[in-house]
PDB file of C-alpha atoms and ligand atoms in Angstrom:
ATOM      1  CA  UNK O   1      96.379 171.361  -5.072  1.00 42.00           C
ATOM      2  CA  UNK O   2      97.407 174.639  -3.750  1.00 44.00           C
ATOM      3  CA  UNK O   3      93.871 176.151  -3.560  1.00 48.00           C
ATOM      4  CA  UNK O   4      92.883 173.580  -1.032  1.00 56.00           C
ATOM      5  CA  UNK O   5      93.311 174.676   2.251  1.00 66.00           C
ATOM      6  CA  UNK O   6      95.841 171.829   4.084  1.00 88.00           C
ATOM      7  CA  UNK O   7      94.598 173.456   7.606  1.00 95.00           C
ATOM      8  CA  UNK O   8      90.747 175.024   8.773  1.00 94.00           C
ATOM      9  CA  UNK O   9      88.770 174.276  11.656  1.00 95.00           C
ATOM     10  CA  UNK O  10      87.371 170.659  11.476  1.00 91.00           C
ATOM     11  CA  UNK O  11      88.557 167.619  13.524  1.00 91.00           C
ATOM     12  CA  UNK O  12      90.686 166.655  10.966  1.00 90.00           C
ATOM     13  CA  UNK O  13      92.395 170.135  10.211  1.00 93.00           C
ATOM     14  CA  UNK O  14      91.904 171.638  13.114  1.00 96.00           C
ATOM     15  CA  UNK O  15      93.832 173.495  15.336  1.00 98.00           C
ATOM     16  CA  UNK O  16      95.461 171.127  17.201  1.00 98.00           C
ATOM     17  CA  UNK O  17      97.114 169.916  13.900  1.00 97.00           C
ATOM     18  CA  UNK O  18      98.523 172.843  12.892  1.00 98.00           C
ATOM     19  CA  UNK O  19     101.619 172.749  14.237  1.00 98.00           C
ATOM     20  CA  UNK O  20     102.435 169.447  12.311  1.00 97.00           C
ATOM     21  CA  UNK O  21     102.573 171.579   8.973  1.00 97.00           C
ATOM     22  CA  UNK O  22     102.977 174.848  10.144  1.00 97.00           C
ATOM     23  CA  UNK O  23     106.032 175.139  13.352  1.00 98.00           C
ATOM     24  CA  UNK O  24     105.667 178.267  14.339  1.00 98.00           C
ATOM     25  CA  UNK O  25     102.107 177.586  15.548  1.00 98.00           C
ATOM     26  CA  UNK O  26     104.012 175.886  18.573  1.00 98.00           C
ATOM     27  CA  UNK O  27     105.801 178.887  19.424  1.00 98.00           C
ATOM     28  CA  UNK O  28     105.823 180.711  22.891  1.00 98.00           C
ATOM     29  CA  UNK O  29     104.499 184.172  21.376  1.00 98.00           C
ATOM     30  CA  UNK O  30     101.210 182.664  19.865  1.00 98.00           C
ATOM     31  CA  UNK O  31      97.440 184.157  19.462  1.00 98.00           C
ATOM     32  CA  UNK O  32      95.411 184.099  20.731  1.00 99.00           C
ATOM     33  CA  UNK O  33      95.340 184.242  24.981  1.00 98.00           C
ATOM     34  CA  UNK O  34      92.816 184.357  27.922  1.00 98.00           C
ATOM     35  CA  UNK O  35      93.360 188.305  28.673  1.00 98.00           C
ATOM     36  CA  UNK O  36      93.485 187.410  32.020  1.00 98.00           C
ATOM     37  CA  UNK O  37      92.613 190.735  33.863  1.00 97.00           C
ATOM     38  CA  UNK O  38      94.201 190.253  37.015  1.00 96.00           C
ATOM     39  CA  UNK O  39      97.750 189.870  35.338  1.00 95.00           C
ATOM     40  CA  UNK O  40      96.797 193.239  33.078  1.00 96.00           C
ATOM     41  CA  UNK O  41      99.413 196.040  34.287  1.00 96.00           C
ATOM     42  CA  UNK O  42      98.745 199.852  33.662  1.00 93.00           C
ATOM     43  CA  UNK O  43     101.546 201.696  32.144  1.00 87.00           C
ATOM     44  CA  UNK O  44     101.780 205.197  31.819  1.00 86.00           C
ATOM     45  CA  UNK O  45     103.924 205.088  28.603  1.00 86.00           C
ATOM     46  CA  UNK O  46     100.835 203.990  26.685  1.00 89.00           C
ATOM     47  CA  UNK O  47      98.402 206.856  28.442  1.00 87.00           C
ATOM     48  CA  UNK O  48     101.199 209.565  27.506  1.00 85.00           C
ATOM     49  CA  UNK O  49     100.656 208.467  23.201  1.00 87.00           C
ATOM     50  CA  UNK O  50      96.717 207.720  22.928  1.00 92.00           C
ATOM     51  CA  UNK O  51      96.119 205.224  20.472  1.00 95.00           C
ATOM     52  CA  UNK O  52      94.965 207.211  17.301  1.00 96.00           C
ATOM     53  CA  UNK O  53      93.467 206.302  13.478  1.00 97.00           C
ATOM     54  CA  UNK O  54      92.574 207.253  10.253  1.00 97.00           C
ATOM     55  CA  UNK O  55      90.880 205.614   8.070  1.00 97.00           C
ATOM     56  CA  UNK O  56      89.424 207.237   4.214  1.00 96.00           C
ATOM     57  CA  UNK O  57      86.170 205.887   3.989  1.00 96.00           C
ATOM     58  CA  UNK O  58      86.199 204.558   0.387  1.00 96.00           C
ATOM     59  CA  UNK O  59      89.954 202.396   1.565  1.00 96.00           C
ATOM     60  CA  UNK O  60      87.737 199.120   0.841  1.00 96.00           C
ATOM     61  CA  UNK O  61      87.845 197.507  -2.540  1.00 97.00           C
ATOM     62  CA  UNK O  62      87.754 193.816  -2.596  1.00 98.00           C
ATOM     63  CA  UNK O  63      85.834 190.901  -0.955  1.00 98.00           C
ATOM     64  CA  UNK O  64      87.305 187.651  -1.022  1.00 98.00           C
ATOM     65  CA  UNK O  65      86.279 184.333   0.375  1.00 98.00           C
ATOM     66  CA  UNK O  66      89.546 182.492   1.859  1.00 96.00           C
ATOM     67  CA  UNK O  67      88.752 179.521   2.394  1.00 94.00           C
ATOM     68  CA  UNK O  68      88.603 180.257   6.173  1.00 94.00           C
ATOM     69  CA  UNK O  69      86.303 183.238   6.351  1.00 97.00           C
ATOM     70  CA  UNK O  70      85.927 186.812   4.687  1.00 98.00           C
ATOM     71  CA  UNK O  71      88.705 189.203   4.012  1.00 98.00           C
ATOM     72  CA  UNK O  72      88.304 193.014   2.828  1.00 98.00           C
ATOM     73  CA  UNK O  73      91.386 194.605   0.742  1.00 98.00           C
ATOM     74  CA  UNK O  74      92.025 197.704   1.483  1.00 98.00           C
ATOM     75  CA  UNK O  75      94.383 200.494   0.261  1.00 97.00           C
ATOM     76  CA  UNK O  76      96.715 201.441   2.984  1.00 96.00           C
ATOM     77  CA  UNK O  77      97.763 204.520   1.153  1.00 96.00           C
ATOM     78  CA  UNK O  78      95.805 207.273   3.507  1.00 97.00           C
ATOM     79  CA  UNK O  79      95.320 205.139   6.398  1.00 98.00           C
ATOM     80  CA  UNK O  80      96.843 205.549   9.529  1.00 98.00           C
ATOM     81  CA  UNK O  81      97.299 203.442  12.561  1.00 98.00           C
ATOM     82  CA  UNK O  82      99.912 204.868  15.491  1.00 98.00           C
ATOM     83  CA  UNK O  83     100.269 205.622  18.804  1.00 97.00           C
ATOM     84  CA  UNK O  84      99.786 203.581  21.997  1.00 96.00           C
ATOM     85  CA  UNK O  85     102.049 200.534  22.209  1.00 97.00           C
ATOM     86  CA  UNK O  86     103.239 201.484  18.581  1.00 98.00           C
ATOM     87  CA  UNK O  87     106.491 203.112  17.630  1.00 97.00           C
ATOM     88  CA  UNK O  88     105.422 203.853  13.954  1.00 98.00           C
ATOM     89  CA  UNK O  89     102.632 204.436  11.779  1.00 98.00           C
ATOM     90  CA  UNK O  90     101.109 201.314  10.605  1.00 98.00           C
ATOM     91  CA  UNK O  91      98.597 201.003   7.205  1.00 98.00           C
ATOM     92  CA  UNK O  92      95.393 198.994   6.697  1.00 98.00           C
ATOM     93  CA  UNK O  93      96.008 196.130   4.573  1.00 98.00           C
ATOM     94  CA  UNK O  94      92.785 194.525   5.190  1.00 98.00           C
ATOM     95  CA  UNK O  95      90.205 193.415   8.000  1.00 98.00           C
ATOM     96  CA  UNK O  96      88.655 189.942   8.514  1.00 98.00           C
ATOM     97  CA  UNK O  97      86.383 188.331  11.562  1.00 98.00           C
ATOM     98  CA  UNK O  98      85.861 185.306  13.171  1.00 98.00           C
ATOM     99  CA  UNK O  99      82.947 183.404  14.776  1.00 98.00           C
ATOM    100  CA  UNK O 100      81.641 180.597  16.317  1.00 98.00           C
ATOM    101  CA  UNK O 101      79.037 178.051  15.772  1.00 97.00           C
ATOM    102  CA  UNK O 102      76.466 179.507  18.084  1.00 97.00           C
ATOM    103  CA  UNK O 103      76.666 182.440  19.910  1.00 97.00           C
ATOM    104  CA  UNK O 104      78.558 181.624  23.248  1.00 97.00           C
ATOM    105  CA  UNK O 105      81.527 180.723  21.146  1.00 98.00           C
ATOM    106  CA  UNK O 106      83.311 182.627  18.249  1.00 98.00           C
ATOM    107  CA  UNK O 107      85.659 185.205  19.772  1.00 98.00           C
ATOM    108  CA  UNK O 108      89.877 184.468  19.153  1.00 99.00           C
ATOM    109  CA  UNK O 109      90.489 186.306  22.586  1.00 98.00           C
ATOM    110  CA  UNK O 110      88.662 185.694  25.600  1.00 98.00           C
ATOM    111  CA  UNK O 111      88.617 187.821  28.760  1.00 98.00           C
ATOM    112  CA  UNK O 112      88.998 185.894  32.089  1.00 98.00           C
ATOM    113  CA  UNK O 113      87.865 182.899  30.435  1.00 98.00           C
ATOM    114  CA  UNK O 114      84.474 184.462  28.500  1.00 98.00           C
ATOM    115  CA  UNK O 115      84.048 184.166  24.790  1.00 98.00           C
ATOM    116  CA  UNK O 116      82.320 186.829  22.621  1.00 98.00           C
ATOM    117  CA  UNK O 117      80.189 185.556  19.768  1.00 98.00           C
ATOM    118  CA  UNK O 118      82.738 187.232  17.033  1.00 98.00           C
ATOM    119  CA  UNK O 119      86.061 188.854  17.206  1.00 98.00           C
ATOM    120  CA  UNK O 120      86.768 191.900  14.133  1.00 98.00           C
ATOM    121  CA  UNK O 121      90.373 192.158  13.224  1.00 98.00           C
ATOM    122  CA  UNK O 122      91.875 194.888  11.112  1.00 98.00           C
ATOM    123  CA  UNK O 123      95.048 194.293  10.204  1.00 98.00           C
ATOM    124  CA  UNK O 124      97.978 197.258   9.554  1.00 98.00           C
ATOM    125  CA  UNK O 125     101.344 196.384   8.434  1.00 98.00           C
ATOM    126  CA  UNK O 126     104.978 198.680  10.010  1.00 98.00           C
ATOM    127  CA  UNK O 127     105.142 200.686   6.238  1.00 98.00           C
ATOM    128  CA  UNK O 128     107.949 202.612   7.731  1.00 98.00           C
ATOM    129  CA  UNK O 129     110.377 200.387   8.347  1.00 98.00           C
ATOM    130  CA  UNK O 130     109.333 197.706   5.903  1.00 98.00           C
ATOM    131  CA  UNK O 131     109.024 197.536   2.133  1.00 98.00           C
ATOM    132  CA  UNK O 132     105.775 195.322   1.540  1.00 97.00           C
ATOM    133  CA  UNK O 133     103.120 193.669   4.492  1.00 98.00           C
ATOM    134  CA  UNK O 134     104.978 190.524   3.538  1.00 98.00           C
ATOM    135  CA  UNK O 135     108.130 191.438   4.422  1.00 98.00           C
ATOM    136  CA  UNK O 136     106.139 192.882   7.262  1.00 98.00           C
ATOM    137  CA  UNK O 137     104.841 189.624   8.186  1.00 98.00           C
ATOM    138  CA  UNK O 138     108.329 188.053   8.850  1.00 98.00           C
ATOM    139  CA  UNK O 139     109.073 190.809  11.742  1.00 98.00           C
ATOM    140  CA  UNK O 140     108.696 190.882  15.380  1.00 98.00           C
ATOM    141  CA  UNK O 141     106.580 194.645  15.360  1.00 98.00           C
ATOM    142  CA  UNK O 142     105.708 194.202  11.433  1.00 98.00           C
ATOM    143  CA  UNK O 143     102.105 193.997  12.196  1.00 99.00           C
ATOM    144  CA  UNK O 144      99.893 195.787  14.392  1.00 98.00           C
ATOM    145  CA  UNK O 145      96.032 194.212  14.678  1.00 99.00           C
ATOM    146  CA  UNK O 146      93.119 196.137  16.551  1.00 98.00           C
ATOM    147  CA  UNK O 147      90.825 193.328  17.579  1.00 98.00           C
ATOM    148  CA  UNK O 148      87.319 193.890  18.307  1.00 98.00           C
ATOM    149  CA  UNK O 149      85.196 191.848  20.117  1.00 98.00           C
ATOM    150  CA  UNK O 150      81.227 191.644  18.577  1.00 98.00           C
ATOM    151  CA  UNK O 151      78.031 190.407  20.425  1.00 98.00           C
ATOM    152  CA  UNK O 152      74.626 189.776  19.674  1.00 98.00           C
ATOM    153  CA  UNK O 153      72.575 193.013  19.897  1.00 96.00           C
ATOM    154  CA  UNK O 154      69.142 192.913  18.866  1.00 95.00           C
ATOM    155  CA  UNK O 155      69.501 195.566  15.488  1.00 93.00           C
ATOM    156  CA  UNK O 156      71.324 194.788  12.312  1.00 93.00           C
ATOM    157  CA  UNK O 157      74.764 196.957  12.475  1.00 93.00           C
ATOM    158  CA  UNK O 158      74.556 198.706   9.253  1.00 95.00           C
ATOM    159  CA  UNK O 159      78.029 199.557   8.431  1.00 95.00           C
ATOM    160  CA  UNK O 160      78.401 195.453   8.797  1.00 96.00           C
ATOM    161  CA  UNK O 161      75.745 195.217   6.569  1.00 97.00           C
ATOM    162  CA  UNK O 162      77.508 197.041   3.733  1.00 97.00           C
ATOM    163  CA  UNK O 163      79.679 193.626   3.881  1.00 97.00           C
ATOM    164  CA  UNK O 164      76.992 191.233   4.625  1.00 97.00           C
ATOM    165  CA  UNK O 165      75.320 192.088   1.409  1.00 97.00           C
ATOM    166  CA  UNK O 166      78.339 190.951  -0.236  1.00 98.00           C
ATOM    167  CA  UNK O 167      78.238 187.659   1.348  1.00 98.00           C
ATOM    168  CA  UNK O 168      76.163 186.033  -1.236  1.00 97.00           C
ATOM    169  CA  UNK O 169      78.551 186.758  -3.760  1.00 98.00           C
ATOM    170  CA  UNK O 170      81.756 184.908  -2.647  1.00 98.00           C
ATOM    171  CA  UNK O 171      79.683 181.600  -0.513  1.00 97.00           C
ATOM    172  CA  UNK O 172      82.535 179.265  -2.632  1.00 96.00           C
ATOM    173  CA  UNK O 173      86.468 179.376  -1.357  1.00 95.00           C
ATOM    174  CA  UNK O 174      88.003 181.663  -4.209  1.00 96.00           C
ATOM    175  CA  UNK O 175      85.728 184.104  -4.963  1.00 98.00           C
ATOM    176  CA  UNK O 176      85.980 187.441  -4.659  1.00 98.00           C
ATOM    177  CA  UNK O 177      83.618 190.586  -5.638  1.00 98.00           C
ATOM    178  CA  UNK O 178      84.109 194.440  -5.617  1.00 98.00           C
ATOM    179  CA  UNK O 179      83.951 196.395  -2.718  1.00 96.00           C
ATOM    180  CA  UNK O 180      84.096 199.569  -2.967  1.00 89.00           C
ATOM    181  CA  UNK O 181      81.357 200.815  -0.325  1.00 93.00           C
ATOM    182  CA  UNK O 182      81.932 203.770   1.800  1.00 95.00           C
ATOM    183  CA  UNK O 183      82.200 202.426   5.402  1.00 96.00           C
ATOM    184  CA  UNK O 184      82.395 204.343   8.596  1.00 95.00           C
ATOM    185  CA  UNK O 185      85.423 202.456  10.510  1.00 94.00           C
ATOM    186  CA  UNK O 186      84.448 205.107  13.420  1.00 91.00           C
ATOM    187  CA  UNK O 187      81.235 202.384  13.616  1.00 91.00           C
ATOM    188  CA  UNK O 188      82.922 199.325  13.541  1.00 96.00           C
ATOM    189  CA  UNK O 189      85.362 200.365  16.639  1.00 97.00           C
ATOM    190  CA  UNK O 190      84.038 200.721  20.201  1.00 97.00           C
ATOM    191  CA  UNK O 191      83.134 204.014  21.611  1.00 96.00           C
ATOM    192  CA  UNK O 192      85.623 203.613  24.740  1.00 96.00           C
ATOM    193  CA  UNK O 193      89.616 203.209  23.785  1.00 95.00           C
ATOM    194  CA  UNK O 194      90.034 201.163  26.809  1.00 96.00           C
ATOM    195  CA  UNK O 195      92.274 198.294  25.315  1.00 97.00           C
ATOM    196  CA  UNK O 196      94.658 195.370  26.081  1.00 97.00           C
ATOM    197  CA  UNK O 197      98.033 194.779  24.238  1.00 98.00           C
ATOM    198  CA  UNK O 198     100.232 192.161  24.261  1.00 98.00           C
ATOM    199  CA  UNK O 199     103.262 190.581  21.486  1.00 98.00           C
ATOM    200  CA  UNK O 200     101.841 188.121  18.913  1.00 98.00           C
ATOM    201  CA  UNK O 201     101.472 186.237  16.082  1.00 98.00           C
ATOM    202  CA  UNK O 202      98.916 185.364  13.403  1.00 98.00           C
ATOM    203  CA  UNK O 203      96.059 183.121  14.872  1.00 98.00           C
ATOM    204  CA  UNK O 204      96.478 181.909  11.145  1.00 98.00           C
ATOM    205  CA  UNK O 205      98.805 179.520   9.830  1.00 97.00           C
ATOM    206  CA  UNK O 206     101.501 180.518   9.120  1.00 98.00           C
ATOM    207  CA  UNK O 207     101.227 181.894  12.887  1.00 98.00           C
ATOM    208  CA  UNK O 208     104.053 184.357  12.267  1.00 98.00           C
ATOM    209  CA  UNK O 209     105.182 185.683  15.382  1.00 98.00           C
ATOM    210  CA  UNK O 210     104.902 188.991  13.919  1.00 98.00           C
ATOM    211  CA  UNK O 211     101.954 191.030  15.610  1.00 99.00           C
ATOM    212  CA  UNK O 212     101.710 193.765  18.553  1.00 98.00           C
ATOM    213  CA  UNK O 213      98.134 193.509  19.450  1.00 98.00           C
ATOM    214  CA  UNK O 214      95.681 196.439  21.071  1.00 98.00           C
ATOM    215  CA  UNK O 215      92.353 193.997  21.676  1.00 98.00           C
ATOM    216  CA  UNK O 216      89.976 196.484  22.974  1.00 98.00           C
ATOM    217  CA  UNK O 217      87.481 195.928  26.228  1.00 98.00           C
ATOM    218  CA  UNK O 218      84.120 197.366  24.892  1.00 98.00           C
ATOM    219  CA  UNK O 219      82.621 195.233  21.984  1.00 98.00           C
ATOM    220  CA  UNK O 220      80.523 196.210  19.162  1.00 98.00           C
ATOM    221  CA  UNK O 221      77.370 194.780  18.046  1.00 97.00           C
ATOM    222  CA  UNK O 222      76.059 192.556  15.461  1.00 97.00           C
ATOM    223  CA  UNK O 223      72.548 190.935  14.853  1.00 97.00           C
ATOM    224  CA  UNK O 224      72.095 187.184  14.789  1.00 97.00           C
ATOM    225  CA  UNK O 225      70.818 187.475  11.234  1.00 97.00           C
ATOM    226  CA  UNK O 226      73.930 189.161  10.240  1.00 97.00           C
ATOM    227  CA  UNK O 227      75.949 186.419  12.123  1.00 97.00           C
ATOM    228  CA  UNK O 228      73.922 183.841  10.464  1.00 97.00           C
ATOM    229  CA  UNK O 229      74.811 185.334   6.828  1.00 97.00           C
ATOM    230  CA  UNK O 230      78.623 184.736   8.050  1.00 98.00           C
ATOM    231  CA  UNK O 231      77.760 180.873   8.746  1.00 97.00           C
ATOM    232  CA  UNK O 232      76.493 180.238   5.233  1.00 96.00           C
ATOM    233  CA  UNK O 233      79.890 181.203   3.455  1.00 97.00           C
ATOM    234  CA  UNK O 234      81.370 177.566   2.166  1.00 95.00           C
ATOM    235  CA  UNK O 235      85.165 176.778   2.788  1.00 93.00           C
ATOM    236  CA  UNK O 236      85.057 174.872  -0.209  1.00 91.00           C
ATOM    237  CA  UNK O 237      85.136 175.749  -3.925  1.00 92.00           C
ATOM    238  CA  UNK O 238      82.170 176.066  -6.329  1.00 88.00           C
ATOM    239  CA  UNK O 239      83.582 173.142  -8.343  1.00 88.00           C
ATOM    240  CA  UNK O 240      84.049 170.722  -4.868  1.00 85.00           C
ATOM    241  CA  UNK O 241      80.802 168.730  -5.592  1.00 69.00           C
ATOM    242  CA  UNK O 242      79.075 168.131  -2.376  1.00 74.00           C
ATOM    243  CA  UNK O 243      75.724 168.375  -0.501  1.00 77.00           C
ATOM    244  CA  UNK O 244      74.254 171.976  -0.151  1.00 71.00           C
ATOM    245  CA  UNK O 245      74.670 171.388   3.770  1.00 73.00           C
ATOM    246  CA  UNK O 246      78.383 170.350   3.560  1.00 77.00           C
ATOM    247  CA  UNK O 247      81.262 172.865   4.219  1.00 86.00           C
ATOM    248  CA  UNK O 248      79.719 175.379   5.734  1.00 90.00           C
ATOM    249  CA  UNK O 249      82.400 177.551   7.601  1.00 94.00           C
ATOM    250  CA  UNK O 250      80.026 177.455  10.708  1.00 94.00           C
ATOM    251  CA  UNK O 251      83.262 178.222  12.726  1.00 96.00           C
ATOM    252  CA  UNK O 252      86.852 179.692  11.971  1.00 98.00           C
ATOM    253  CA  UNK O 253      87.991 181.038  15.712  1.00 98.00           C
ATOM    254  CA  UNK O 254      91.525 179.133  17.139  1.00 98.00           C
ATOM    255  CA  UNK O 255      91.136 178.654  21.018  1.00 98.00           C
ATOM    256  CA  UNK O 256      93.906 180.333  23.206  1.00 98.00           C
ATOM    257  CA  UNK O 257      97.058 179.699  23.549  1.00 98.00           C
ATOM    258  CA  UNK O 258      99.142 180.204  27.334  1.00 98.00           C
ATOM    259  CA  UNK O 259     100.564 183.907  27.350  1.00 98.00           C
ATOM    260  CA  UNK O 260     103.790 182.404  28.789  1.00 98.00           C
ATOM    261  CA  UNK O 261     105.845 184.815  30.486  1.00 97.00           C
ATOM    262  CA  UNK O 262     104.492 187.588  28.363  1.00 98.00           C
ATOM    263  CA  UNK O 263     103.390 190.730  29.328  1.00 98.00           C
ATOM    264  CA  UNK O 264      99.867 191.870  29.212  1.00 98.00           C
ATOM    265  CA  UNK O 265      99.631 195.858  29.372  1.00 97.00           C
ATOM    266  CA  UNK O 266      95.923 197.484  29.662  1.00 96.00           C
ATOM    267  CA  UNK O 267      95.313 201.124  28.799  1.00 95.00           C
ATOM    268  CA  UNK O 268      92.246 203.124  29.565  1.00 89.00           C
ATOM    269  CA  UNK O 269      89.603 204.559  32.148  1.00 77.00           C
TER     270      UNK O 269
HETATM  271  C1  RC4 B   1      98.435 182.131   3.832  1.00 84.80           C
HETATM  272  O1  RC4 B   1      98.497 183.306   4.564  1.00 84.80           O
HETATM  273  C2  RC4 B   1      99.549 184.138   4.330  1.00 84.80           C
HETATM  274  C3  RC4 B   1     100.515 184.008   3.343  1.00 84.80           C
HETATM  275  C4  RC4 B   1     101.521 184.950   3.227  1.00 84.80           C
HETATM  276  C5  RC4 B   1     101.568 186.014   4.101  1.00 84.80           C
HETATM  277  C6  RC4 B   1     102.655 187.044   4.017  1.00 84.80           C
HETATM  278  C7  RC4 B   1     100.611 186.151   5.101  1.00 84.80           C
HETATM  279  C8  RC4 B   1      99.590 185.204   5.179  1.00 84.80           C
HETATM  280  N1  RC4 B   1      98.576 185.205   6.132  1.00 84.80           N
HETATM  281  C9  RC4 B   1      98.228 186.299   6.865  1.00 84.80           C
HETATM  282  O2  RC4 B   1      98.704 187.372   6.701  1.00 84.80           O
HETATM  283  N2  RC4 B   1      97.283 186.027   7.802  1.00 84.80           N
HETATM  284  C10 RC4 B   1      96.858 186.894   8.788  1.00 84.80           C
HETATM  285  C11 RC4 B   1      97.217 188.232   8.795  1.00 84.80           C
HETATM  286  C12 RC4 B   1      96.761 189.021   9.842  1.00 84.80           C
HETATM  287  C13 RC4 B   1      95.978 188.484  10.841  1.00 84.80           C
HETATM  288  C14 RC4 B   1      95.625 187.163  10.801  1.00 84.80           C
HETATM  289  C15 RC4 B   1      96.053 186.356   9.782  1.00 84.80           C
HETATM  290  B1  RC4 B   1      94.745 186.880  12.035  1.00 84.80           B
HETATM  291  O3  RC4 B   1      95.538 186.479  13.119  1.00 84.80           O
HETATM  292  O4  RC4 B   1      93.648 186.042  11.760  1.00 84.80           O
HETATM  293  O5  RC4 B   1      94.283 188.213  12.362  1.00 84.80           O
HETATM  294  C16 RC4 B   1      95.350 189.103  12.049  1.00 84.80           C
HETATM  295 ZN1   ZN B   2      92.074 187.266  12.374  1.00 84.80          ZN
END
């Protein structure tokens, strides 16, 4: 039925098969890549318009289990994402993460070959030359995602734990709950602006090549516990009768794909 998920991140609906359903996941601008540093070039058009955001702290207002991970809805209204490799003003439409099994894997990006043990995407949609983020989603600069790489630190990071306590409400595919904390993006972004950008897609089916991504260098930290709480979220529905163990979304990261002839630009000190 349509609430099933015909793709995730098990043998049988892996990755790899994506591209039998889902074309554009073999395309030649896919997400994510190795950010291999060596082929990074500097360009000064990105120092000259620093990459700059606002977000209200009360944007947040639903949680939903996918299927495939966490989500949080936001209202885009008063947020602002511009500058950098960006030639409009983008708005938050909502911010997800994926992670691995253990700890050495979980990152979407890697940097010359290493994997962080989450990745943090917030996703912003081109408002000002497009009507809705799904007509957004269908254009080559109609999305703009900051991703942000987590590792384990040894405290709980407590503007992720305004989410985590959600968790336990939406464990089943489908549900959702009300989330309408204040959060602190200022916390959930690195210190350092030092980034890498590159042209995308979705690491998602439908794998729209739609997405100019700023991945930044410094990561942010999250505690094993709180990784741990992310690992017990089920990609199947509350009415999908099976053993307590079974469907646990221990994993929801797609490997890289080549960058091609692409160009991979780095900003920052
Ligand atoms: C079934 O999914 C859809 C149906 C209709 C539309 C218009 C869009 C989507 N999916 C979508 O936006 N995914 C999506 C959006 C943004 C990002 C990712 C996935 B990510 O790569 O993981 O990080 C950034
Ligand atoms: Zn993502």
């Amino acid at each position: 039925n349509t609430m099933s998920l015909d793709w995730g991140y098990t043998d049988d609906n892996g990755p790899s098969t994506w591209a039998e359903k889902y074309p554009l996941a073999a395309g030649a601008r896919q997400s994510p890549v190795d950010i291999d540093t060596s082929k990074a070039t500097s360009d000064n058009s990105l120092v000259d318009r620093e990459i700059d955001w606002s977000y209200p702290s009360n944007c947040s207002y639903r949680i939903v289990n996918t299927g495939y991970g966490w989500r949080v809805d936001t209202y885009g209204d008063d947020t602002a994402l511009s500058g950098g490799p960006l030639s409009e003003v983008y708005k938050l439409e909502q911010f997800h993460c994926h992670w691995g099994a253990t700890n050495d894997e979980g990152s979407e990006h890697t940097v010359d070959g290493k994997s962080y043990a989450a990745e943090l995407h917030l996703v912003h949609w081109n408002s000002e030359k497009y009507s809705s983020f799904k007509e957004a989603a269908s254009q080559p600069d109609g999305l703009a995602v900051l991703g942000v790489f987590m590792e384990i630190g040894n405290a709980d990071n407590a503007e992720l734990e305004k989410i985590i306590s959600l968790i336990p409400k939406i464990i089943h595919k489908g549900q959702d709950s009300q989330a309408s904390f204040d959060l602190d993006f200022g916390s959930l972004l690195p210190e350092s602006k030092h980034y890498w950008t590159y042209l995308g897609s979705l690491t998602t089916p439908p794998c729209n090549e739609c997405v100019i991504w700023t991945v930044f260098k410094e990561p942010i930290t999250i505690s094993e516990r709180q990784l741990e709480v992310f690992r017990s979220l089920k990609s199947v529905g509350e009415e999908d009768a099976i053993e307590p163990e079974e469907g646990k979304l221990v994993k929801n990261y797609r490997p890289p794909l080549p960058l091609g002839n692409r160009v991979l630009r780095e900003c920052g000190p």
